[in-house]
Each structure stands twice: as C-alpha cells, then as structure tokens.
Coordinates of C-alpha atoms in Angstrom, one line a residue:
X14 CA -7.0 36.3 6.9
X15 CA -3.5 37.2 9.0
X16 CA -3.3 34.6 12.4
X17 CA -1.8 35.9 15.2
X18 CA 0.1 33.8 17.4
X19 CA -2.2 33.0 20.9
X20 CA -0.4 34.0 23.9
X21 CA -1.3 32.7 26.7
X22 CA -1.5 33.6 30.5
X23 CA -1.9 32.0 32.8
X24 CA -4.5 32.5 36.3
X25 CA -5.6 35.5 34.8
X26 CA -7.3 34.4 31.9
X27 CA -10.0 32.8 33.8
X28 CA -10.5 36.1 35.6
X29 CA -11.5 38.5 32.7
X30 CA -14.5 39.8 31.9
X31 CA -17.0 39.9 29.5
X32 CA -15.7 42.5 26.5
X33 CA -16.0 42.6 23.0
X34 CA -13.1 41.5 20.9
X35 CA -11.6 43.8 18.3
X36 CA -9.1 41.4 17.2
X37 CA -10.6 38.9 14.4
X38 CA -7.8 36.2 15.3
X39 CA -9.8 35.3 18.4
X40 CA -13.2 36.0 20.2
X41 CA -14.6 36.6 24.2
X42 CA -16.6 34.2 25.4
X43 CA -19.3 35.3 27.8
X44 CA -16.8 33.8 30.3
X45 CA -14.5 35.4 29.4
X46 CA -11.9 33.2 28.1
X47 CA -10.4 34.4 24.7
X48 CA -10.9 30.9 21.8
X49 CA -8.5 31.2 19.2
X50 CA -9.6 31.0 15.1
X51 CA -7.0 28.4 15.2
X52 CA -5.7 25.8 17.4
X53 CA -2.9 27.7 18.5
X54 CA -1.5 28.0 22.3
X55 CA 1.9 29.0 23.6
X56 CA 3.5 29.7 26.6
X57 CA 6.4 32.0 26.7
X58 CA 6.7 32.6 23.3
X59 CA 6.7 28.5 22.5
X60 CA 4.3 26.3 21.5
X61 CA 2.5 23.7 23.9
X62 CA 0.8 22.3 21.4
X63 CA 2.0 18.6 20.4
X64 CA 0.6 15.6 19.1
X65 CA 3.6 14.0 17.1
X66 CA 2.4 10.5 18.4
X67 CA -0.8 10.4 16.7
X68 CA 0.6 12.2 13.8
X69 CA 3.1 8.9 13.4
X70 CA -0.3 6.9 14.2
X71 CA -1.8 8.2 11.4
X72 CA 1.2 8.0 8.9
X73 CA 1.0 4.2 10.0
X74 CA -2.3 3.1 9.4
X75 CA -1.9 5.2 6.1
X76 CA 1.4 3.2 4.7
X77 CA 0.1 0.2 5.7
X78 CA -3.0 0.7 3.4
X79 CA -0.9 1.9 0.5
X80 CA 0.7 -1.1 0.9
X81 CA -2.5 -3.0 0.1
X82 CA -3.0 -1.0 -2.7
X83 CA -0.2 -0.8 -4.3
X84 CA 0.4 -4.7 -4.3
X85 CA -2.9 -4.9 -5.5
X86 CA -2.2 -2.4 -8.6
X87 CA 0.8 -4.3 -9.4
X88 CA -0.4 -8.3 -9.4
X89 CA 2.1 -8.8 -6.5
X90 CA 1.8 -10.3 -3.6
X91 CA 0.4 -9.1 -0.2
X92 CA 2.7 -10.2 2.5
X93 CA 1.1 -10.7 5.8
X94 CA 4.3 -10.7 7.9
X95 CA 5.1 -7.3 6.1
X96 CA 2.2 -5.5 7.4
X97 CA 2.5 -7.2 10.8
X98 CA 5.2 -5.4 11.3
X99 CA 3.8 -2.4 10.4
X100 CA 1.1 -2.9 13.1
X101 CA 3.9 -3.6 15.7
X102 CA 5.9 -1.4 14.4
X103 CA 9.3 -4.0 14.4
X104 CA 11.9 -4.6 11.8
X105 CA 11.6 -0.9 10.1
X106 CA 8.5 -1.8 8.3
X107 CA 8.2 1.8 6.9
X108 CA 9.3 4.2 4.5
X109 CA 10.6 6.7 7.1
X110 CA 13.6 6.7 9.6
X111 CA 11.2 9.3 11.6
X112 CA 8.0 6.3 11.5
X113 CA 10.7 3.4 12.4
X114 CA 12.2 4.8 15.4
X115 CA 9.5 6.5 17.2
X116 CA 8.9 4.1 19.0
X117 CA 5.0 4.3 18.5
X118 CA 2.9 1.4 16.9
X119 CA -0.5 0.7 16.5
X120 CA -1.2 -2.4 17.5
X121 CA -1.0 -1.3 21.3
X122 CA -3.3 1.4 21.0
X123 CA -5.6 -1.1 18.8
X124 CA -8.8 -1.2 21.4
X125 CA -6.8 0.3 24.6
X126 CA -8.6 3.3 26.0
X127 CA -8.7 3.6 29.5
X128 CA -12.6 3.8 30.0
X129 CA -13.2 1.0 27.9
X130 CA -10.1 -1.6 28.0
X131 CA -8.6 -0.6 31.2
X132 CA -11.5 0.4 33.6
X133 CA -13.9 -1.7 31.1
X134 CA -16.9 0.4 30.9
X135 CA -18.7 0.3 27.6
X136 CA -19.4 -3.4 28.0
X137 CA -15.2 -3.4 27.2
X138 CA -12.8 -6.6 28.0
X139 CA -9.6 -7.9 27.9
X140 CA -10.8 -10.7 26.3
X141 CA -12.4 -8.2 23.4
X142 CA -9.1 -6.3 23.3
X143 CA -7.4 -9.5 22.2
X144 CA -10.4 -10.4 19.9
X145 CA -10.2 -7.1 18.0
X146 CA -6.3 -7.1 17.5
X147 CA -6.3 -10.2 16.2
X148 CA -9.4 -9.4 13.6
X149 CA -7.3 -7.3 12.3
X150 CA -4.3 -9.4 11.9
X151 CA -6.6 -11.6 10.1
X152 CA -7.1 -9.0 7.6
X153 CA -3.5 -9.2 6.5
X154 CA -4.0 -13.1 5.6
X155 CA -6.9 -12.4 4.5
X156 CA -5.0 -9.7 1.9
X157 CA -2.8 -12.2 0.8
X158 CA -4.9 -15.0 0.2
X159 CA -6.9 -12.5 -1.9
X160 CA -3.5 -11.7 -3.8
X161 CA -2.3 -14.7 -5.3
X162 CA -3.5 -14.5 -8.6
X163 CA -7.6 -15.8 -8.3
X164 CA -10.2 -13.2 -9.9
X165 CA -12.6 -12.9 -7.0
X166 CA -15.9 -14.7 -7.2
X167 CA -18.2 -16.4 -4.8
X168 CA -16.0 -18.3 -1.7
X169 CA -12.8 -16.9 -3.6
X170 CA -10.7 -14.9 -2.7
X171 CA -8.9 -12.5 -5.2
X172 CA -8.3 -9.5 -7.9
X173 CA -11.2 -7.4 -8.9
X174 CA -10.9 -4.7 -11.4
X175 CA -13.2 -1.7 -10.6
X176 CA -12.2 0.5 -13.8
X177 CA -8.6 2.0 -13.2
X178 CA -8.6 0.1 -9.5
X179 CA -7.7 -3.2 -8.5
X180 CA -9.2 -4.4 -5.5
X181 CA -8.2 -7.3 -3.4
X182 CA -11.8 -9.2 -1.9
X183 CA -11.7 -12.0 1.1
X184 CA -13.3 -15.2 0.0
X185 CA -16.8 -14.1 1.8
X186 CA -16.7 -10.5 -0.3
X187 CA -14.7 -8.3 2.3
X188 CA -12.3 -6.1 1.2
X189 CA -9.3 -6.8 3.3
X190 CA -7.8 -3.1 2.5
X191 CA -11.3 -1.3 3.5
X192 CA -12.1 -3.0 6.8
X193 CA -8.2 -2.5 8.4
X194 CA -8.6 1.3 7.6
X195 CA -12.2 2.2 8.2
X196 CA -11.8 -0.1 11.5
X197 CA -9.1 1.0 12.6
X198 CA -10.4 4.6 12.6
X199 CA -12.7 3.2 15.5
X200 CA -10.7 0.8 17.3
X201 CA -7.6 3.1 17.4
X202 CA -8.2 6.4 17.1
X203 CA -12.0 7.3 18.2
X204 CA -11.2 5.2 20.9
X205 CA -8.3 7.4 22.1
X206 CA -10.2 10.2 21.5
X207 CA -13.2 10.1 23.5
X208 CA -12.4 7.0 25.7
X209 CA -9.3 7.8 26.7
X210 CA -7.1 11.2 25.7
X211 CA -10.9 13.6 26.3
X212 CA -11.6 11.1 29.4
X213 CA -12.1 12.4 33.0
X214 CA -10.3 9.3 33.9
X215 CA -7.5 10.8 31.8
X216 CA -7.7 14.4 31.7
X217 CA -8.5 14.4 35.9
X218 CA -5.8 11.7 36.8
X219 CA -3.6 11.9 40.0
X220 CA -2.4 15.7 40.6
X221 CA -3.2 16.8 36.6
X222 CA -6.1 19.0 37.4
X223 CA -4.1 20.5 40.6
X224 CA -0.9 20.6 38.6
X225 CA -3.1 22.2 35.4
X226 CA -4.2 24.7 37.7
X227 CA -1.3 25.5 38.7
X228 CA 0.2 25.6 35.7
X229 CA 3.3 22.6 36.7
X230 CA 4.5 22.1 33.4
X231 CA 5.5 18.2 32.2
X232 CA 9.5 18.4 33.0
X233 CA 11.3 19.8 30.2
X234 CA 8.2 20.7 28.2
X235 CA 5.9 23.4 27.5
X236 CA 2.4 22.4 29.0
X237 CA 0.8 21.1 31.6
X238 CA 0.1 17.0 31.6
X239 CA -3.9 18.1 31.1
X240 CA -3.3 20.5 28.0
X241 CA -1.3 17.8 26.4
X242 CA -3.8 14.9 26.7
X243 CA -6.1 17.5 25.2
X244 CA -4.0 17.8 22.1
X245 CA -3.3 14.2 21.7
X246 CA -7.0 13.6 21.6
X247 CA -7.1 16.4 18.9
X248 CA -4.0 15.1 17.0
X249 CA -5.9 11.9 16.4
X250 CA -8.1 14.0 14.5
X251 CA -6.3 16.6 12.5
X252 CA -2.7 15.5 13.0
X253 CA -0.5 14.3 10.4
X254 CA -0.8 17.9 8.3
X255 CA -4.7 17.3 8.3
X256 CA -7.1 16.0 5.8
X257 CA -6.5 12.3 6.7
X258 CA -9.3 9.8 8.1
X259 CA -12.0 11.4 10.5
X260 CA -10.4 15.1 9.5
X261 CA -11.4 14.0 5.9
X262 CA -14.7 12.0 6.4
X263 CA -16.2 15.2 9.0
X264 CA -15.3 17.5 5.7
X265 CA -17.6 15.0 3.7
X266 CA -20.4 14.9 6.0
X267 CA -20.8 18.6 6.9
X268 CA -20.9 18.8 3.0
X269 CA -24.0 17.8 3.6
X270 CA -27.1 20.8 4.4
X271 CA -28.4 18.1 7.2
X272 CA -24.8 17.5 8.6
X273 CA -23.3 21.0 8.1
X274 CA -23.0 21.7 11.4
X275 CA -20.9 19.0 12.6
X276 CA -17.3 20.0 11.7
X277 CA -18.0 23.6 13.0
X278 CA -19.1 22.0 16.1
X279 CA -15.9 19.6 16.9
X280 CA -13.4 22.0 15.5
X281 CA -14.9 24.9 18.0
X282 CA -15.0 22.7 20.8
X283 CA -11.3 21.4 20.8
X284 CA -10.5 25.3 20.3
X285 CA -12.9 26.4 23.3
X286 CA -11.9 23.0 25.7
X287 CA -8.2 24.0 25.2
X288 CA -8.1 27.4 26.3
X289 CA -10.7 26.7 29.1
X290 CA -8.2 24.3 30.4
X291 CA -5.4 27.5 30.2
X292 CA -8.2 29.1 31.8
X293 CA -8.8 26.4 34.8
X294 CA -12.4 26.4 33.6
X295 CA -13.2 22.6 34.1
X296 CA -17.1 22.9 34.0
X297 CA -16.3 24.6 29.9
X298 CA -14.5 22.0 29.0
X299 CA -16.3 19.1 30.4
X300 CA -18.9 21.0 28.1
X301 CA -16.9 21.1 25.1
X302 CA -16.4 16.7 25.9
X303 CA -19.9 16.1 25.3
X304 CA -20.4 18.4 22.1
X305 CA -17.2 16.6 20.4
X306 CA -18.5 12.7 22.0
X307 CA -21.7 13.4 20.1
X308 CA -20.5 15.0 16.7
X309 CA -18.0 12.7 16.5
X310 CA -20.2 9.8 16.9
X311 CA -22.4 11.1 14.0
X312 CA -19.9 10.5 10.6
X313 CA -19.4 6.6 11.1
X314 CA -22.9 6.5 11.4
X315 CA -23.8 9.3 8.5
X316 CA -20.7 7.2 6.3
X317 CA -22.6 4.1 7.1
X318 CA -25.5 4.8 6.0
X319 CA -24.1 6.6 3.2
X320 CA -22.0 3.7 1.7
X321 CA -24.5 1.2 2.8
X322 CA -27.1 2.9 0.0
X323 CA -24.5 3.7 -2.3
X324 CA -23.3 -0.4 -2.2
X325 CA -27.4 -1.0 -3.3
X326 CA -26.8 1.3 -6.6
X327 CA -24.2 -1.3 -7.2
X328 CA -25.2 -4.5 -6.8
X329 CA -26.4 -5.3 -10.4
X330 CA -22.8 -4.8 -11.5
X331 CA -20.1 -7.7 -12.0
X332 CA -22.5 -10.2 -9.9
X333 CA -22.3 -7.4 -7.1
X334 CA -18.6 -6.8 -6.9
X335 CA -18.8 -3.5 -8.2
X336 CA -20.7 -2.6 -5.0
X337 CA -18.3 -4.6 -2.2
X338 CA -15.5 -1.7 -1.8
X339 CA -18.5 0.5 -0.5
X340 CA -20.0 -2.0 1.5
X341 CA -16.8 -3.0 3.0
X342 CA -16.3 0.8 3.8
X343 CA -19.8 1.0 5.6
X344 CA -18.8 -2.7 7.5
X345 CA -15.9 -0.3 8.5
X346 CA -17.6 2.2 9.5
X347 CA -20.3 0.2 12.1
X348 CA -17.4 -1.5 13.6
X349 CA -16.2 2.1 14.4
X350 CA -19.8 2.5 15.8
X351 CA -18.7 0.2 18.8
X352 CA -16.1 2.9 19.7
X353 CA -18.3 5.8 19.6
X354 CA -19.5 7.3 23.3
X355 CA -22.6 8.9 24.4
X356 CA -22.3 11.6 26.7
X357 CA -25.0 10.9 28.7
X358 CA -24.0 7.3 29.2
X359 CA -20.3 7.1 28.8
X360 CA -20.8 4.3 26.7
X361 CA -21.0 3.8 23.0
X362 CA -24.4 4.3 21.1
X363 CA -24.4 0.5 20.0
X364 CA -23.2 -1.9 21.9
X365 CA -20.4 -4.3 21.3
X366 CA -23.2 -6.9 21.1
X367 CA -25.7 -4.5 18.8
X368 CA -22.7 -3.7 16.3
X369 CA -21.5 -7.7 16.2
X370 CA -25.3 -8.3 15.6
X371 CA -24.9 -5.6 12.3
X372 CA -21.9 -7.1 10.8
X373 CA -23.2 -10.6 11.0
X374 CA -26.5 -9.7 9.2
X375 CA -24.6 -8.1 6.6
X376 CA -22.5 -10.8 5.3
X377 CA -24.9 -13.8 6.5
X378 CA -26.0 -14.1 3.2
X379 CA -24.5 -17.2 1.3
X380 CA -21.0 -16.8 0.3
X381 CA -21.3 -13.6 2.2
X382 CA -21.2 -10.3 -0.1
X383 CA -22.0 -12.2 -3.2
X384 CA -25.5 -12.9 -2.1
X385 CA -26.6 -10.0 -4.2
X386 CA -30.3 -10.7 -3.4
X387 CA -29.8 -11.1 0.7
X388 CA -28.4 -7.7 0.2
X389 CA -30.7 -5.9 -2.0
X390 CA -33.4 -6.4 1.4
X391 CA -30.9 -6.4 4.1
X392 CA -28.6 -3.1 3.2
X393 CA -31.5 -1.3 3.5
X394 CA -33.0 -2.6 7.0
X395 CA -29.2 -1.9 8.4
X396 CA -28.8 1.6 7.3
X397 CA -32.3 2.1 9.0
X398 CA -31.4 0.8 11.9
X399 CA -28.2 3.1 12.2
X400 CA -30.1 6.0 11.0
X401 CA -33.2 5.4 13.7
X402 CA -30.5 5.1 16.7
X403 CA -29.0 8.2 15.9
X404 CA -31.8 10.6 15.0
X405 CA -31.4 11.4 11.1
X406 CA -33.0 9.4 8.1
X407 CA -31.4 6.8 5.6
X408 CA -32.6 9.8 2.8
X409 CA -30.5 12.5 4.6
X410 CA -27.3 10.3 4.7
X411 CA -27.3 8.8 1.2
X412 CA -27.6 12.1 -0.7
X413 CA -25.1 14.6 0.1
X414 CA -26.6 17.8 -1.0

C-alpha cells in the first residue's frame, strides 16, 4: 500500500461534510474530518509532527538496560554511579553525542505528570514523587550488589544462569534489570501519556485551545502548542523508530483473540484525536482520551497476569529461580498499574495504596522470591485480583492464542 502525504487545512476541515472517500490513504468520518492510515500531518508542505524528546526517553531507558545486561553477560561489574548518570542524564553516560546533549533525562519525568505530581490527583504527592525516584535508584545498587561474583540464592544477591542468559537477582529474588524497565514504562512514560501530554490540564492550558483554533503556530515551528503535546503523548508510545516498550507489549497482547482489539483501538484514536485537533473538534478528541486511557490501561494488566502465570510454570526449576525474571517482569508491570487512568475517574484503576498492597504480597514470602511455596498460592490470588478489576479472566491473559 502507497501513503500519501496528509495535507492539512486548516478552519475548513472541520466544516466538510459527510462523503465517501475514494482515496484508501485516508477515510471521512461521519464528521467529517478526513483520519489518516498513518500518523502523518503537515502544514505547508512540512511536517508538524515531532516527538524527538520521548524518542531520546526511550533510547535512555533502553541503554541503561543494556547496560545491565551486558555486565551481567560478561561477569563484570554493575556500576551504580554509571547508570545514575544515565537517569540524570550528566557526564555523557551514553553511547550517542545525539542522547548526551539533548538535554532530556529521565529522572525528571520519573513520576511528574501534571494531574498526578503537580495538581496531585490520583492520590499523587510530592512526597511519592521522591519515593519512586529514589526506588529506582535503589535498583542500580541493588544491580551491583547482585554483580559481584555470588550465584544467587535465598537472601543473596547474585548471577543466575537461565540457559544462554545471565541474570542479575536482588538478595530478596528481584531482578534489578526487570523492575527499572517494566517500571519505568509506568512511572515515566504512561504517566506522560495519559496524565499529562493527553491531559485537559495540558492539552486546554492558557491560550492553547484559542491559539489551536486559530491555528498560532509555536514560534519557529510547525504546529500549534495543542498538536504537539498530542504527539509527545504518542511519541512515548511509538517513538524511537517503534517496536520498543508499550509499542511492543500492545503487539503482544492484541496477539491475543481476547485482546485483539486493543492496538487497533489506541493506534486509531491518536490518528482520529490528531486531526480532530486540526479540525478544532474538541468534543472528538476528548473522545479519542478516554478510548486510549482505557486500552492503554489493559496490557500492564493483561502482561501481569500473563507473567504472573507463566512465573507458576517455573517455580519447580533451580529452587524457583528459573521463574523470577517473569515474576519480576509482572512486579513491573503492577507498579505500572499505579500510573494507569480511568476515564471516568481520572485516576488510576488501583490505587497507589491497592498496587503497594500487590507488590508487598508478592515478595512477603520468606526470603522474598525464593519462597517457592508462598508463591505457588499467592501468584495465583494476585493475577485474579488484577484480572477481576479490569474485566477479563486469569485464563484469557495467560494463554495467548
């Protein structure tokens, strides 16, 4: 299929009317605003599309967890002052002079969104904010305690090898590597998405919805303030050439007949709420909000569940070690859980409270992880409980099919 460049107008896009559409590159909505097959949007012959901030966001996290890895795979040595600089993004910590001097990090957008750290709905805090940056910094000792030399057993830290992968474990089972990325998918980037960058707080600030309608561009760009906090939200998701973090885990849970719809759903609806903001149509992309808040919410949850189950299969290998990179995926994943926001609400679908509550019951078994009978009953009576708040079954999320 050929992909047209989008052209956009400007006021009289949101003045057509109903026709049907021809041209396969794009279709006519009933009001009458034309959605392009791919998120693609210029003005004058240039793009306005950019999210190069997220892009480097994602590129971050990503280095920093090769970093992990690779130590691990080579018997060296983590250094926790090496991936604090990552997260703060000081003393050209990575690979690229384009990373280095973006002038982007992640530690400041580490639990920041504006309706949850700034205005402090969602049961958010400052005091939280500081909580959550600084369990992640623990990770990074946590990562090199794990590296110097022990094989990991029960209250120590150290090497496991998982057939051609050698994993790093925290003294309580954790896996150092697996709870900074799956985490920081939730406290980073769903958290700009739907708490801040798709936020009315955000999106409606000041003059942007006068200035959107109007079609005042930023000075010296190509789009208006709104569009590009629209993009920046979606760049969270697909940016960094795509297939990385939520881009990858929505492909793996709409593989899934129960879950097929989701990733038609979100991708649509960034398409749709980006032309209906060309199109000055607030009320259709409000619309479009709510459908990617609630899709969005659904893989952690589904990749929960998922891992949570596959752990279980697990658990009578290596004394249960075999089954603590998926488990430490799924402890990921629920902390991501506290991020998530319910339309209806505008808060997330557990709270802070209700996901703490989750990751305490699944390492309060002695010597965390490594009580292998703890978790044969309690992995189970978790991945219900996700399941049960969000509407599907522990059997549809374990079996992708």
């Amino acid at each position: 299929m050929r992909f047209n460049k989008y052209i956009l107008g400007s006021l009289s896009l949101a003045l057509f009317t109903f026709t049907s559409c021809s041209d396969d590159d794009s279709t006519i909505e009933e009001t009458g605003i034309s959605i392009p097959q791919t998120y693609t949007f210029e003005r004058n012959g240039t793009t306005t599309v950019d999210f190069e901030g997220q892009s480097s966001r994602l590129l971050m996290l990503q280095e920093m967890g090769n970093y992990i890895k690779d130590q691990a795979a080579a018997n060296a040595i983590v250094d926790a002052t090496v991936l604090n600089n990552m997260y703060t993004n000081t003393n050209n910590p990575f690979s690229t002079t384009d990373l280095n001097e973006s002038g982007k990090q992640l530690r400041n957008k580490t639990a920041a969104s504006r309706d949850y750290f700034v205005n402090f709905g969602g049961g958010g805090s400052s005091v939280e904010q500081d909580s959550v940056r600084s369990y992640f910094e623990a990770q990074f000792d946590d990562a090199n305690a794990a590296s110097q030399g022990n094989t990991a057993s029960a209250s120590v830290p150290g090497f496991y090898v998982d057939g051609s992968s050698t994993r790093l474990f925290a003294a309580n089972g954790l896996e150092p590597q697996q709870v900074l990325l799956k985490g920081m998918m939730g406290a980073c980037f769903i958290d700009q998405v739907v708490n801040n960058y798709l936020s009315l707080a955000v999106l409606d600030e000041s003059t942007s919805r006068d200035d959107n309608t109007n079609k005042v561009l930023v000075s010296g760009k190509s789009y208006t303030n709104m569009e590009h906090k629209w993009d920046e939200a979606y760049g969270y998701i697909y940016g960094a050439g795509g297939g990385k973090y939520w881009d990858s885990y929505i492909n793996q849970v709409a593989a899934d007949a129960d879950f097929s719809s989701v990733k038609e759903n979100i991708e649509v609806a960034f398409r749709k709420g980006r032309a209906a903001i060309v199109a000055n149509n607030y009320t259709l992309r409000d619309e479009q909000i709510a459908i990617i808040k609630s899709n969005l919410a659904k893989v952690p949850a589904v990749r929960a569940v998922y891992y949570l189950k596959n752990g279980k299969t697990n658990l009578v290998t290596d004394n249960g070690a075999k089954a603590f990179h998926a488990i430490s995926e799924a402890y990921g994943f629920i902390m991501s859980l506290r991020y998530t926001n319910n339309p209806e609400t505008n808060a997330p679908y557990f709270t802070k409270q209700e996901v703490d509550d989750l990751l305490a019951e699944l390492i309060a078994g002695t010597n965390g992880l490594w009580d292998v009978d703890y978790l044969n009953i309690h992995l189970d009576i978790i991945a219900t409980k996700i399941a049960t708040r969000f509407g599907f079954t522990v059997a549809q999320a374990e079996t992708v099919n």
